[in-house]
Amino acid sequence: TYINSIDSKLANIITATLDDNKGIDIVNLDVRELTDVMDRIIICTATSKRHAQTLADKTARAGREHGMK
């Protein structure tokens, strides 16, 4: 469906951004069966607090650049 394709596109953008910026152990979990709040959760490890903040900032920026709010 349309929503699933948006969800998949956004997940790919986020995963690629994390990978491009050296996020470690990136995991993309489908949680649709566990909660009504979200469909996916994507987590990764950062090497420092500064690295984690950079990953968050660049991920948010990449989403906005692709039309996500």
Short mmCIF file of N, CA and C in Angstrom, two decimals:
data_model
loop_
_atom_site.label_atom_id
_atom_site.label_comp_id
_atom_site.label_asym_id
_atom_site.label_seq_id
_atom_site.Cartn_x
_atom_site.Cartn_y
_atom_site.Cartn_z
N THR A 1 0.82 -1.18 0.00
CA THR A 1 0.00 0.00 0.00
C THR A 1 0.87 1.25 0.00
N TYR A 2 0.22 2.39 -0.19
CA TYR A 2 0.92 3.68 -0.25
C TYR A 2 1.67 3.97 1.05
N ILE A 3 1.02 3.74 2.19
CA ILE A 3 1.66 4.00 3.49
C ILE A 3 2.88 3.11 3.67
N ASN A 4 2.77 1.85 3.31
CA ASN A 4 3.91 0.94 3.44
C ASN A 4 5.07 1.37 2.56
N SER A 5 4.79 1.90 1.37
CA SER A 5 5.87 2.33 0.50
C SER A 5 6.56 3.57 1.06
N ILE A 6 5.80 4.48 1.68
CA ILE A 6 6.40 5.65 2.33
C ILE A 6 7.24 5.19 3.52
N ASP A 7 6.70 4.29 4.31
CA ASP A 7 7.39 3.75 5.47
C ASP A 7 8.71 3.11 5.05
N SER A 8 8.67 2.31 4.00
CA SER A 8 9.86 1.64 3.50
C SER A 8 10.87 2.65 2.95
N LYS A 9 10.40 3.65 2.22
CA LYS A 9 11.29 4.68 1.67
C LYS A 9 11.98 5.44 2.80
N LEU A 10 11.22 5.85 3.81
CA LEU A 10 11.79 6.58 4.93
C LEU A 10 12.79 5.70 5.69
N ALA A 11 12.46 4.44 5.90
CA ALA A 11 13.37 3.52 6.58
C ALA A 11 14.68 3.39 5.80
N ASN A 12 14.59 3.31 4.48
CA ASN A 12 15.80 3.22 3.66
C ASN A 12 16.63 4.49 3.74
N ILE A 13 15.98 5.65 3.76
CA ILE A 13 16.69 6.93 3.88
C ILE A 13 17.41 7.00 5.22
N ILE A 14 16.71 6.65 6.28
CA ILE A 14 17.30 6.70 7.62
C ILE A 14 18.47 5.73 7.74
N THR A 15 18.27 4.49 7.29
CA THR A 15 19.32 3.48 7.37
C THR A 15 20.55 3.90 6.57
N ALA A 16 20.34 4.42 5.37
CA ALA A 16 21.46 4.86 4.53
C ALA A 16 22.20 6.03 5.18
N THR A 17 21.45 6.97 5.75
CA THR A 17 22.07 8.12 6.42
C THR A 17 22.91 7.68 7.60
N LEU A 18 22.37 6.78 8.41
CA LEU A 18 23.13 6.27 9.54
C LEU A 18 24.39 5.55 9.08
N ASP A 19 24.26 4.75 8.05
CA ASP A 19 25.41 4.01 7.52
C ASP A 19 26.45 4.97 6.94
N ASP A 20 26.00 5.96 6.17
CA ASP A 20 26.92 6.93 5.57
C ASP A 20 27.70 7.72 6.62
N ASN A 21 27.10 7.88 7.80
CA ASN A 21 27.72 8.67 8.85
C ASN A 21 28.30 7.79 9.97
N LYS A 22 28.61 6.55 9.60
CA LYS A 22 29.32 5.62 10.47
C LYS A 22 28.57 5.18 11.72
N GLY A 23 27.23 5.08 11.62
CA GLY A 23 26.47 4.46 12.69
C GLY A 23 26.85 2.99 12.77
N ILE A 24 26.90 2.44 13.97
CA ILE A 24 27.37 1.07 14.18
C ILE A 24 26.18 0.19 14.55
N ASP A 25 26.18 -1.05 14.05
CA ASP A 25 25.16 -2.05 14.39
C ASP A 25 23.74 -1.52 14.15
N ILE A 26 23.46 -1.04 12.96
CA ILE A 26 22.15 -0.49 12.62
C ILE A 26 21.13 -1.62 12.55
N VAL A 27 20.02 -1.45 13.25
CA VAL A 27 18.96 -2.46 13.28
C VAL A 27 17.63 -1.79 12.94
N ASN A 28 16.90 -2.38 12.01
CA ASN A 28 15.60 -1.88 11.57
C ASN A 28 14.55 -2.92 12.00
N LEU A 29 13.75 -2.57 13.01
CA LEU A 29 12.78 -3.52 13.56
C LEU A 29 11.35 -3.15 13.15
N ASP A 30 10.61 -4.15 12.71
CA ASP A 30 9.19 -3.99 12.41
C ASP A 30 8.42 -4.24 13.71
N VAL A 31 7.77 -3.20 14.24
CA VAL A 31 7.07 -3.33 15.52
C VAL A 31 5.55 -3.16 15.37
N ARG A 32 5.03 -3.33 14.16
CA ARG A 32 3.60 -3.16 13.94
C ARG A 32 2.75 -4.07 14.80
N GLU A 33 3.24 -5.26 15.08
CA GLU A 33 2.48 -6.22 15.89
C GLU A 33 2.58 -5.92 17.38
N LEU A 34 3.49 -5.02 17.76
CA LEU A 34 3.73 -4.75 19.17
C LEU A 34 3.11 -3.45 19.68
N THR A 35 2.89 -2.49 18.78
CA THR A 35 2.39 -1.18 19.20
C THR A 35 1.60 -0.51 18.08
N ASP A 36 0.71 0.38 18.45
CA ASP A 36 -0.03 1.17 17.48
C ASP A 36 0.62 2.54 17.27
N VAL A 37 1.65 2.84 18.03
CA VAL A 37 2.29 4.15 17.98
C VAL A 37 3.20 4.30 16.77
N MET A 38 3.86 3.22 16.35
CA MET A 38 4.79 3.28 15.22
C MET A 38 4.83 1.95 14.50
N ASP A 39 5.34 1.98 13.27
CA ASP A 39 5.50 0.76 12.48
C ASP A 39 6.89 0.18 12.59
N ARG A 40 7.89 1.07 12.67
CA ARG A 40 9.28 0.63 12.72
C ARG A 40 10.04 1.42 13.78
N ILE A 41 11.12 0.80 14.24
CA ILE A 41 12.08 1.52 15.05
C ILE A 41 13.46 1.16 14.50
N ILE A 42 14.26 2.17 14.29
CA ILE A 42 15.61 1.97 13.76
C ILE A 42 16.57 2.47 14.83
N ILE A 43 17.47 1.60 15.23
CA ILE A 43 18.43 1.95 16.27
C ILE A 43 19.85 1.66 15.79
N CYS A 44 20.80 2.36 16.38
CA CYS A 44 22.19 2.07 16.10
C CYS A 44 23.04 2.55 17.27
N THR A 45 24.29 2.21 17.23
CA THR A 45 25.25 2.62 18.24
C THR A 45 26.11 3.73 17.68
N ALA A 46 26.45 4.68 18.54
CA ALA A 46 27.37 5.76 18.18
C ALA A 46 28.62 5.61 19.04
N THR A 47 29.70 6.24 18.61
CA THR A 47 30.97 6.12 19.32
C THR A 47 31.12 7.12 20.46
N SER A 48 30.28 8.15 20.47
CA SER A 48 30.36 9.18 21.51
C SER A 48 29.05 9.95 21.54
N LYS A 49 28.90 10.80 22.54
CA LYS A 49 27.71 11.64 22.63
C LYS A 49 27.64 12.57 21.43
N ARG A 50 28.76 13.15 21.03
CA ARG A 50 28.81 14.03 19.86
C ARG A 50 28.43 13.28 18.58
N HIS A 51 28.91 12.05 18.44
CA HIS A 51 28.58 11.24 17.26
C HIS A 51 27.07 10.96 17.24
N ALA A 52 26.49 10.63 18.40
CA ALA A 52 25.06 10.37 18.47
C ALA A 52 24.25 11.60 18.06
N GLN A 53 24.66 12.78 18.52
CA GLN A 53 23.96 14.02 18.16
C GLN A 53 24.07 14.29 16.67
N THR A 54 25.26 14.04 16.09
CA THR A 54 25.45 14.23 14.65
C THR A 54 24.58 13.27 13.86
N LEU A 55 24.49 12.02 14.29
CA LEU A 55 23.63 11.05 13.61
C LEU A 55 22.18 11.50 13.65
N ALA A 56 21.73 11.97 14.80
CA ALA A 56 20.34 12.45 14.93
C ALA A 56 20.09 13.65 14.03
N ASP A 57 21.01 14.61 14.03
CA ASP A 57 20.84 15.81 13.21
C ASP A 57 20.83 15.47 11.72
N LYS A 58 21.76 14.64 11.29
CA LYS A 58 21.84 14.31 9.86
C LYS A 58 20.67 13.45 9.41
N THR A 59 20.17 12.60 10.29
CA THR A 59 19.00 11.78 9.96
C THR A 59 17.76 12.66 9.81
N ALA A 60 17.58 13.61 10.72
CA ALA A 60 16.44 14.54 10.62
C ALA A 60 16.55 15.38 9.36
N ARG A 61 17.73 15.86 9.04
CA ARG A 61 17.94 16.67 7.84
C ARG A 61 17.64 15.86 6.58
N ALA A 62 18.10 14.61 6.54
CA ALA A 62 17.85 13.77 5.37
C ALA A 62 16.36 13.53 5.17
N GLY A 63 15.64 13.32 6.26
CA GLY A 63 14.19 13.14 6.16
C GLY A 63 13.51 14.38 5.61
N ARG A 64 13.89 15.56 6.12
CA ARG A 64 13.30 16.81 5.62
C ARG A 64 13.62 17.02 4.13
N GLU A 65 14.85 16.70 3.73
CA GLU A 65 15.24 16.86 2.33
C GLU A 65 14.44 15.96 1.40
N HIS A 66 13.90 14.88 1.94
CA HIS A 66 13.09 13.96 1.13
C HIS A 66 11.60 14.16 1.38
N GLY A 67 11.21 15.31 1.94
CA GLY A 67 9.82 15.67 2.07
C GLY A 67 9.11 15.12 3.30
N MET A 68 9.85 14.54 4.22
CA MET A 68 9.24 14.03 5.45
C MET A 68 9.19 15.15 6.48
N LYS A 69 8.18 15.11 7.34
CA LYS A 69 8.04 16.14 8.39
C LYS A 69 8.43 15.60 9.73
#
